[in-house]
């Protein structure tokens, strides 16, 4: 792949551990110093949020476990005390269980004056913890870090439950205790943070499962003071899609650019009663900067579209509302020859003949192609076989229901492991997979993944996916490499949705998005 702008890392637990190890070996930075940097950064964040939230600092609580996460909490408490903050520290485990760097950090804290350290290792009663937190303005959770794999019970369960009931502003150190660092799933109970101060890099569990948002809150990355190099032996990497990096990759129209130099996109979309899907895709493509768009539809679809379009050309590939089995594929292939890219799926017929046409085009067209909506459904579980002979790039854009039909697995199973599902399909099909939803995933065949920041319920509206298809097709037609085009399209689509939702809230409709996309692009 081509060289990429810098996109922030999103790491699994094993990748984070490897990154820490490599940082220590390469830069000679001991793990204790990394803990010191993490705790200092956490303390600074507490102070900033206390100021912005207008929270007093006369009763800050830090709840610590015995491991490295607790060590970050001990360091943070020491730095807060040094800054004049009235801080109380509670231990969720016996002092004897605190070992290694965490023991050193706790020892330093114990030598501070006026720092209250209470042993709560025997407090299995939630009410005892609740009473201890009375009057707290800020609570910092430093019980469990990224290593948690089992359900939370006993003392930590009681502490977390009581913390969640407190009206204090809640900050999690690295990851909310009880949340799985890789999947975002809750292990019995999880700390419900208003803010997560994650160390060095975001963790997969903070971003890949939108349901984790209820526990993660806002996320800030704490700098550990050393560069975190991508681990090479701990699996494919994941990145956070960054708006500045996306805009740096977008193609730019020069002073001498014209419609013929800005790409031509063929959108195979629409049928009787479903021409809105085609129109949305076409409008989004134009707003995405492509020079020319041709909408290919059925005869009835073309007639309806001709009364609606202005800047867009139309074509027909069948006289009926299913495809003509003799001519439709060859007609569309003839149109595609002069195109920079093809997008297929929104609102197309779903009959048996169209199934054959879609499969023929997906496997044999020698141009980049976005496959979406009913095109995905018509291919279904044959997706690997159909794409096995394709010689041109393919981008698949399923929502969870469509992914279920591609994999032949229940939607619930897809949603339980979105990243795993997307990586499996991308690898087997040798295609870029865009698994839509809150925090859309963009996955390359080698497993490299980009996570889009947008988690916006208002985008779950009819036609929103058609807009994304047209925009993505436009970027392909303009010459962007498929993986780059996919992550740019999902970012711009999400940012446009956020911009519209700021004005219209739940009243957002898909037709609002194309113009907003152009505005977002212009913001570069």
Coordinates of C-alpha atoms in Angstrom, one line a residue:
X1 CA 0.0 0.0 0.0
X2 CA 1.0 3.6 -0.5
X3 CA 2.6 5.6 2.3
X4 CA 0.0 6.9 4.7
X5 CA -0.5 10.1 6.7
X6 CA -0.2 9.5 10.5
X7 CA -3.4 8.0 11.9
X8 CA -3.5 7.4 15.7
X9 CA -3.1 3.7 16.8
X10 CA -5.9 1.7 18.4
X11 CA -4.3 -1.2 20.1
X12 CA -5.3 -4.6 21.5
X13 CA -4.1 -5.6 25.0
X14 CA -1.3 -7.7 23.6
X15 CA -0.3 -4.9 21.2
X16 CA -0.2 -2.4 24.0
X17 CA 2.0 -4.6 26.1
X18 CA 4.3 -5.2 23.2
X19 CA 4.4 -1.5 22.5
X20 CA 5.4 -0.8 26.1
X21 CA 8.1 -3.5 25.9
X22 CA 9.5 -2.1 22.7
X23 CA 9.5 1.4 24.0
X24 CA 11.5 0.3 27.0
X25 CA 14.1 -1.6 24.9
X26 CA 14.5 0.9 22.2
X27 CA 14.6 4.1 24.3
X28 CA 15.9 2.7 27.6
X29 CA 12.8 3.9 29.4
X30 CA 12.0 1.6 32.4
X31 CA 8.4 0.6 33.0
X32 CA 8.4 2.6 36.2
X33 CA 9.0 5.8 34.3
X34 CA 6.2 4.9 31.9
X35 CA 3.9 4.5 34.9
X36 CA 5.1 7.9 36.3
X37 CA 4.3 9.6 32.9
X38 CA 0.9 7.9 32.8
X39 CA 0.0 8.9 36.4
X40 CA 1.2 12.5 35.9
X41 CA -0.8 12.8 32.7
X42 CA -3.8 11.4 34.5
X43 CA -3.4 14.0 37.3
X44 CA -3.1 16.8 34.9
X45 CA -6.3 15.7 33.2
X46 CA -8.1 15.6 36.5
X47 CA -7.1 19.2 37.2
X48 CA -8.1 20.4 33.8
X49 CA -11.5 18.7 34.1
X50 CA -12.0 20.0 37.6
X51 CA -11.6 23.5 36.2
X52 CA -13.7 23.0 33.1
X53 CA -16.5 21.2 35.1
X54 CA -16.2 23.8 37.9
X55 CA -15.7 20.9 40.3
X56 CA -14.0 21.5 43.7
X57 CA -10.7 19.8 44.4
X58 CA -11.3 19.5 48.2
X59 CA -12.5 15.8 47.9
X60 CA -11.0 13.8 45.0
X61 CA -11.2 10.1 45.3
X62 CA -8.9 7.6 43.6
X63 CA -9.9 3.9 43.8
X64 CA -7.0 1.6 43.1
X65 CA -6.4 -2.1 42.4
X66 CA -3.1 -3.9 43.1
X67 CA -1.8 -4.0 39.5
X68 CA -0.3 -1.5 37.0
X69 CA -3.6 0.3 36.7
X70 CA -3.6 0.9 40.4
X71 CA 0.0 2.1 40.1
X72 CA -1.2 4.8 37.6
X73 CA -3.7 5.8 40.2
X74 CA -1.1 6.0 43.0
X75 CA 1.1 8.2 40.9
X76 CA -1.8 10.4 40.0
X77 CA -2.8 10.8 43.6
X78 CA 0.7 11.8 44.5
X79 CA 0.9 14.5 41.9
X80 CA -2.6 15.8 42.8
X81 CA -1.5 16.0 46.5
X82 CA 1.6 17.9 45.4
X83 CA -0.7 20.4 43.7
X84 CA -2.7 21.0 46.8
X85 CA -5.6 18.7 46.0
X86 CA -7.4 17.0 48.9
X87 CA -7.1 13.4 47.7
X88 CA -8.3 10.2 49.2
X89 CA -7.1 6.8 48.0
X90 CA -9.0 3.6 48.5
X91 CA -7.4 0.1 48.0
X92 CA -9.5 -2.7 46.6
X93 CA -7.0 -5.3 47.5
X94 CA -4.7 -6.0 50.5
X95 CA -1.6 -3.9 50.6
X96 CA 0.4 -7.2 50.5
X97 CA -0.9 -7.9 47.0
X98 CA 0.5 -4.6 45.5
X99 CA 3.7 -5.6 43.8
X100 CA 6.3 -4.4 41.3
X101 CA 6.1 -0.9 39.9
X102 CA 2.7 -0.4 41.6
X103 CA 4.3 -1.1 45.0
X104 CA 7.0 1.5 44.3
X105 CA 4.4 4.0 43.4
X106 CA 2.3 3.2 46.5
X107 CA 5.4 3.5 48.7
X108 CA 6.1 7.0 47.3
X109 CA 2.5 8.0 47.9
X110 CA 2.6 6.7 51.5
X111 CA 5.5 9.0 52.3
X112 CA 3.4 12.0 51.2
X113 CA 1.8 14.1 53.9
X114 CA -1.9 14.6 54.3
X115 CA -2.9 11.8 51.8
X116 CA -5.5 9.5 53.1
X117 CA -5.0 5.9 52.1
X118 CA -7.8 3.5 53.2
X119 CA -7.8 -0.2 53.0
X120 CA -11.1 -1.3 51.5
X121 CA -10.0 -4.8 50.6
X122 CA -12.6 -6.3 52.9
X123 CA -15.5 -4.0 51.9
X124 CA -17.9 -6.4 50.1
X125 CA -20.9 -4.3 51.0
X126 CA -21.8 -1.7 48.4
X127 CA -23.2 0.7 51.1
X128 CA -19.8 0.9 52.8
X129 CA -18.3 2.2 49.6
X130 CA -21.2 4.4 48.9
X131 CA -20.8 6.1 52.3
X132 CA -17.0 6.5 51.7
X133 CA -17.7 8.4 48.5
X134 CA -20.1 10.9 50.0
X135 CA -19.1 14.4 49.0
X136 CA -16.6 13.4 46.4
X137 CA -16.4 15.9 43.5
X138 CA -14.3 13.6 41.2
X139 CA -13.8 9.9 41.3
X140 CA -10.9 8.2 39.5
X141 CA -11.2 4.5 38.7
X142 CA -7.9 2.7 38.7
X143 CA -9.0 -0.8 39.7
X144 CA -8.5 -2.9 36.6
X145 CA -6.5 -2.2 33.5
X146 CA -6.4 -3.9 30.1
X147 CA -5.7 -7.4 31.5
X148 CA -9.1 -8.1 32.9
X149 CA -10.7 -11.2 31.3
X150 CA -13.0 -12.6 34.0
X151 CA -16.3 -11.3 35.5
X152 CA -15.9 -8.7 38.2
X153 CA -17.1 -9.8 41.7
X154 CA -16.5 -9.3 45.4
X155 CA -14.9 -6.1 46.6
X156 CA -14.3 -4.6 43.1
X157 CA -17.9 -5.2 42.2
X158 CA -19.1 -3.4 45.2
X159 CA -16.7 -0.5 44.7
X160 CA -17.7 -0.1 41.0
X161 CA -21.4 -0.2 41.7
X162 CA -21.0 2.4 44.4
X163 CA -18.9 4.6 42.1
X164 CA -21.5 4.5 39.4
X165 CA -24.2 5.7 41.8
X166 CA -22.1 8.7 42.9
X167 CA -23.0 12.1 41.4
X168 CA -19.2 12.8 41.2
X169 CA -17.5 13.4 37.8
X170 CA -16.0 10.1 36.9
X171 CA -12.7 9.5 35.2
X172 CA -11.3 6.0 34.2
X173 CA -7.6 5.4 34.1
X174 CA -6.7 3.7 30.8
X175 CA -10.0 1.8 30.4
X176 CA -13.2 1.7 32.6
X177 CA -12.8 -1.2 35.1
X178 CA -14.9 -4.1 34.0
X179 CA -14.7 -3.4 30.3
X180 CA -12.9 -5.8 28.0
X181 CA -9.9 -4.1 26.4
X182 CA -10.3 -6.0 23.1
X183 CA -14.1 -6.3 22.6
X184 CA -15.6 -3.6 24.7
X185 CA -17.9 -6.1 26.4
X186 CA -18.8 -5.8 30.0
X187 CA -17.5 -8.4 32.5
X188 CA -20.4 -8.4 34.8
X189 CA -20.2 -4.8 35.8
X190 CA -18.2 -1.8 34.5
X191 CA -17.3 1.7 35.7
X192 CA -19.5 4.2 33.9
X193 CA -16.9 7.0 33.1
X194 CA -17.7 10.5 32.0
X195 CA -14.1 10.6 30.7
X196 CA -11.5 7.9 29.9
X197 CA -7.8 8.8 30.1
X198 CA -6.3 6.1 28.0
X199 CA -2.6 5.6 28.2
X200 CA -0.4 5.9 25.1
X201 CA -3.1 4.9 22.6
X202 CA -6.8 4.1 22.4
X203 CA -7.7 0.5 23.1
X204 CA -9.9 -1.6 20.8
X205 CA -12.5 -2.1 23.6
X206 CA -13.0 1.7 23.8
X207 CA -14.0 2.0 20.1
X208 CA -15.1 -1.2 18.3
X209 CA -18.4 -1.8 20.2
X210 CA -20.7 1.2 20.2
X211 CA -22.4 -0.2 23.3
X212 CA -19.2 0.6 25.2
X213 CA -19.9 4.3 24.8
X214 CA -22.2 4.1 27.8
X215 CA -19.1 3.3 29.9
X216 CA -16.3 5.1 28.1
X217 CA -17.6 8.6 27.8
X218 CA -15.2 11.1 26.2
X219 CA -11.7 9.7 25.5
X220 CA -8.4 11.5 25.9
X221 CA -5.0 9.9 25.1
X222 CA -2.3 10.4 27.8
X223 CA 1.1 10.8 26.3
X224 CA 3.6 8.4 27.8
X225 CA 6.6 10.4 26.8
X226 CA 8.0 8.0 24.2
X227 CA 6.8 7.1 20.6
X228 CA 4.7 4.0 20.5
X229 CA 5.9 2.1 17.5
X230 CA 3.5 -0.3 15.8
X231 CA 4.1 -3.8 17.1
X232 CA 5.0 -6.1 14.3
X233 CA 4.2 -9.5 15.8
X234 CA 1.0 -9.0 17.7
X235 CA -1.6 -9.1 14.8
X236 CA -2.9 -6.5 12.3
X237 CA -3.0 -2.9 13.4
X238 CA -6.0 -0.8 13.9
X239 CA -6.1 3.0 13.6
X240 CA -8.4 5.9 14.5
X241 CA -9.6 7.9 11.5
X242 CA -8.4 11.5 11.9
X243 CA -10.0 14.3 10.0
X244 CA -6.8 16.2 9.2
X245 CA -5.1 13.0 7.9
X246 CA -8.2 12.3 5.7
X247 CA -8.2 15.8 4.2
X248 CA -4.4 15.5 3.4
X249 CA -5.2 12.5 1.2
X250 CA -8.2 13.9 -0.7
X251 CA -7.5 14.6 -4.4
X252 CA -7.3 18.3 -5.3
X253 CA -8.8 19.9 -8.4
X254 CA -6.2 22.2 -10.0
X255 CA -6.8 25.3 -12.0
X256 CA -6.9 23.4 -15.2
X257 CA -9.1 20.6 -14.0
X258 CA -12.3 19.9 -15.9
X259 CA -15.1 17.2 -15.8
X260 CA -13.0 14.9 -18.0
X261 CA -10.1 14.9 -15.6
X262 CA -12.1 14.5 -12.4
X263 CA -13.4 11.0 -13.0
X264 CA -16.6 9.4 -14.3
X265 CA -18.7 7.2 -12.0
X266 CA -21.3 4.7 -13.2
X267 CA -23.9 4.1 -10.5
X268 CA -26.1 1.0 -11.2
X269 CA -29.1 1.8 -9.0
X270 CA -32.8 2.4 -8.8
X271 CA -35.9 0.7 -10.2
X272 CA -39.6 1.5 -10.2
X273 CA -40.4 3.0 -6.8
X274 CA -36.8 3.1 -5.7
X275 CA -35.2 5.9 -7.8
X276 CA -34.6 8.0 -4.7
X277 CA -31.7 5.6 -3.8
X278 CA -30.1 6.2 -7.2
X279 CA -30.6 10.0 -7.0
X280 CA -29.0 10.1 -3.5
X281 CA -26.0 8.2 -4.6
X282 CA -25.6 10.3 -7.7
X283 CA -25.9 13.6 -5.9
X284 CA -23.4 12.5 -3.2
X285 CA -20.9 11.5 -5.9
X286 CA -21.1 15.0 -7.5
X287 CA -20.7 16.6 -4.1
X288 CA -17.7 14.3 -3.6
X289 CA -16.0 16.0 -6.5
X290 CA -16.4 13.5 -9.4
X291 CA -16.6 15.1 -12.8
X292 CA -19.3 13.0 -14.3
X293 CA -22.0 10.6 -13.0
X294 CA -24.2 8.3 -15.1
X295 CA -27.1 6.5 -13.3
X296 CA -27.9 3.2 -15.0
X297 CA -31.4 1.9 -14.1
X298 CA -34.3 0.0 -15.5
X299 CA -36.5 1.5 -18.2
X300 CA -39.0 2.7 -15.6
X301 CA -36.2 3.8 -13.3
X302 CA -34.6 5.9 -16.1
X303 CA -37.9 7.5 -17.0
X304 CA -38.5 8.6 -13.4
X305 CA -34.9 9.7 -13.0
X306 CA -35.0 11.9 -16.1
X307 CA -37.6 14.0 -14.5
X308 CA -35.5 14.5 -11.4
X309 CA -31.9 15.0 -12.5
X310 CA -30.1 18.0 -13.8
X311 CA -26.3 17.5 -13.7
X312 CA -26.5 13.7 -13.9
X313 CA -26.7 11.5 -17.0
X314 CA -28.9 8.5 -17.1
X315 CA -28.9 5.1 -19.0
X316 CA -31.0 2.0 -19.0
X317 CA -29.9 -1.6 -19.1
X318 CA -33.2 -3.4 -19.2
X319 CA -36.7 -2.8 -20.4
X320 CA -38.3 -4.8 -17.6
X321 CA -38.2 -4.6 -13.8
X322 CA -35.9 -7.5 -13.6
X323 CA -32.7 -7.7 -15.7
X324 CA -32.7 -9.0 -19.2
X325 CA -30.7 -12.2 -18.9
X326 CA -29.3 -11.8 -22.5
X327 CA -28.3 -8.2 -22.6
X328 CA -28.2 -6.4 -19.2
X329 CA -24.7 -7.6 -18.2
X330 CA -23.1 -6.8 -21.6
X331 CA -24.9 -3.4 -21.7
X332 CA -23.5 -2.4 -18.3
X333 CA -20.1 -3.8 -19.0
X334 CA -20.0 -1.6 -22.2
X335 CA -20.9 1.4 -20.1
X336 CA -18.3 0.6 -17.5
X337 CA -15.4 0.5 -20.0
X338 CA -15.2 4.3 -20.0
X339 CA -15.7 4.8 -16.3
X340 CA -13.2 5.4 -13.5
X341 CA -15.3 3.3 -11.1
X342 CA -18.7 1.6 -10.6
X343 CA -21.1 1.6 -7.7
X344 CA -23.8 -1.0 -7.7
X345 CA -26.7 -1.9 -5.4
X346 CA -28.9 0.9 -4.1
X347 CA -32.5 0.2 -5.1
X348 CA -31.8 -2.3 -7.9
X349 CA -34.2 -5.0 -8.8
X350 CA -33.9 -8.2 -6.8
X351 CA -35.2 -10.8 -9.2
X352 CA -33.4 -14.0 -10.3
X353 CA -32.0 -12.5 -13.5
X354 CA -30.5 -9.5 -11.6
X355 CA -28.8 -12.0 -9.3
X356 CA -26.9 -13.3 -12.3
X357 CA -26.0 -9.8 -13.6
X358 CA -24.7 -8.6 -10.3
X359 CA -22.5 -11.7 -9.9
X360 CA -21.2 -11.4 -13.4
X361 CA -20.3 -7.7 -13.0
X362 CA -18.8 -8.2 -9.5
X363 CA -16.5 -11.0 -10.7
X364 CA -15.5 -9.6 -14.2
X365 CA -15.6 -5.8 -14.5
X366 CA -12.0 -4.5 -14.8
X367 CA -12.7 -1.3 -12.9
X368 CA -12.9 -0.5 -9.1
X369 CA -16.3 -1.2 -7.8
X370 CA -18.4 -0.4 -4.7
X371 CA -20.9 -3.2 -3.9
X372 CA -23.7 -2.2 -1.6
X373 CA -27.3 -2.9 -0.5
X374 CA -29.2 -5.4 -2.7
X375 CA -26.1 -6.2 -4.8
X376 CA -24.6 -7.7 -1.6
X377 CA -27.9 -9.5 -0.8
X378 CA -28.0 -11.0 -4.4
X379 CA -24.5 -12.3 -4.0
X380 CA -25.0 -13.5 -0.4
X381 CA -22.9 -16.4 0.9
X382 CA -21.4 -16.9 -2.6
X383 CA -19.3 -13.7 -2.1
X384 CA -16.0 -15.5 -1.8
X385 CA -16.5 -17.6 -4.9
X386 CA -17.9 -14.6 -6.9
X387 CA -14.9 -12.3 -6.0
X388 CA -12.3 -15.1 -6.4
X389 CA -11.8 -14.3 -10.0
X390 CA -12.0 -10.5 -9.8
X391 CA -8.9 -8.7 -11.0
X392 CA -10.0 -5.2 -10.0
X393 CA -10.5 -3.7 -6.5
X394 CA -13.7 -4.3 -4.7
X395 CA -15.2 -2.4 -1.7
X396 CA -18.0 -4.0 0.2
X397 CA -20.2 -1.8 2.3
X398 CA -22.6 -4.0 4.3
X399 CA -24.6 -3.0 7.4
X400 CA -24.9 -5.7 10.0
X401 CA -27.9 -7.4 8.3
X402 CA -26.2 -7.6 5.0
X403 CA -23.0 -8.8 6.7
X404 CA -25.2 -11.6 8.2
X405 CA -26.3 -12.6 4.8
X406 CA -22.8 -12.6 3.4
X407 CA -21.5 -14.8 6.2
X408 CA -24.6 -16.9 6.8
X409 CA -24.5 -16.1 10.5
X410 CA -27.0 -14.4 12.9
X411 CA -26.8 -10.6 13.2
X412 CA -26.3 -11.0 16.9
X413 CA -23.1 -13.0 16.3
X414 CA -21.9 -10.3 13.9
X415 CA -22.5 -7.6 16.4
X416 CA -20.8 -9.5 19.2
X417 CA -17.5 -9.4 17.2
X418 CA -17.8 -6.8 14.5
X419 CA -14.0 -6.5 14.0
X420 CA -13.6 -10.3 13.7
X421 CA -16.4 -10.5 11.2
X422 CA -15.1 -7.7 9.0
X423 CA -11.6 -9.0 9.0
X424 CA -12.8 -12.5 8.1
X425 CA -14.8 -11.3 5.1
X426 CA -12.0 -8.9 3.9
X427 CA -9.4 -11.7 4.1
X428 CA -11.5 -14.3 2.3
X429 CA -12.7 -12.0 -0.5
X430 CA -9.5 -9.9 -0.9
X431 CA -11.8 -6.8 -0.8
X432 CA -11.9 -3.8 1.4
X433 CA -14.9 -4.2 3.8
X434 CA -16.8 -1.2 5.3
X435 CA -18.9 -2.6 8.1
X436 CA -21.4 0.2 8.7
X437 CA -22.9 1.3 12.0
X438 CA -21.9 3.4 15.0
X439 CA -18.1 3.5 14.7
X440 CA -18.0 2.1 11.1
X441 CA -15.0 -0.2 10.5
X442 CA -12.9 0.0 7.4
X443 CA -10.9 -3.2 6.9
X444 CA -8.2 -4.2 4.3
X445 CA -7.6 -7.8 3.2
X446 CA -4.5 -8.0 5.5
X447 CA -6.6 -7.1 8.5
X448 CA -5.4 -3.5 8.9
X449 CA -8.4 -1.6 10.2
X450 CA -9.6 2.0 10.5
X451 CA -12.3 3.0 13.0
X452 CA -14.5 6.0 12.2
X453 CA -15.1 8.3 15.2
X454 CA -18.8 8.9 14.4
X455 CA -21.4 7.2 16.5
X456 CA -24.6 9.1 15.5
X457 CA -28.0 7.5 15.7
X458 CA -29.4 10.2 13.4
X459 CA -27.5 8.7 10.5
X460 CA -29.7 5.6 10.8
X461 CA -32.1 6.9 8.3
X462 CA -33.3 5.7 4.9
X463 CA -30.9 6.5 2.1
X464 CA -27.9 7.3 4.3
X465 CA -26.1 4.3 3.0
X466 CA -26.8 5.2 -0.6
X467 CA -25.1 8.6 0.1
X468 CA -22.0 6.8 1.4
X469 CA -22.0 4.5 -1.7
X470 CA -22.1 7.5 -4.1
X471 CA -19.4 9.4 -2.2
X472 CA -17.1 6.3 -2.0
X473 CA -17.6 5.6 -5.7
X474 CA -16.7 9.2 -6.5
X475 CA -13.4 9.0 -4.6
X476 CA -12.6 5.8 -6.4
X477 CA -13.4 7.4 -9.8
X478 CA -11.2 10.3 -8.9
X479 CA -8.3 7.9 -8.5
X480 CA -8.0 7.3 -4.8
X481 CA -6.7 3.9 -3.7
X482 CA -9.6 1.8 -2.5
X483 CA -8.6 1.6 1.2
X484 CA -7.9 5.3 1.4
X485 CA -11.1 6.1 -0.5
X486 CA -13.1 4.0 2.0
X487 CA -11.8 5.6 5.1
X488 CA -12.1 9.0 3.6
X489 CA -15.7 8.4 2.6
X490 CA -16.8 7.1 5.9
X491 CA -15.2 10.0 7.7
X492 CA -16.7 12.6 5.4
X493 CA -20.1 10.9 5.6
X494 CA -20.0 10.8 9.4
X495 CA -18.7 14.4 9.7
X496 CA -21.5 15.6 7.4
X497 CA -24.0 13.8 9.5
X498 CA -22.7 15.4 12.7
X499 CA -22.9 18.9 11.0
X500 CA -26.5 18.4 9.9
X501 CA -27.5 16.8 13.3
X502 CA -26.1 19.9 15.1
X503 CA -28.8 21.9 13.2
X504 CA -31.7 19.4 12.8
X505 CA -31.1 16.7 15.4
X506 CA -33.2 13.6 14.8
X507 CA -34.9 15.4 11.8
X508 CA -31.8 14.7 9.6
X509 CA -32.7 13.0 6.3
X510 CA -30.4 11.5 3.8
X511 CA -31.1 14.3 1.3
X512 CA -29.4 16.7 3.7
X513 CA -26.1 14.9 3.5
X514 CA -24.6 15.5 0.0
X515 CA -24.5 19.3 0.4
X516 CA -23.0 18.9 3.9
X517 CA -20.4 16.6 2.5
X518 CA -19.3 19.3 0.1
X519 CA -19.1 21.7 3.1
X520 CA -17.0 19.3 5.1
X521 CA -14.6 18.8 2.2
X522 CA -14.4 22.5 1.8
X523 CA -13.3 22.8 5.4
X524 CA -9.9 21.5 4.4

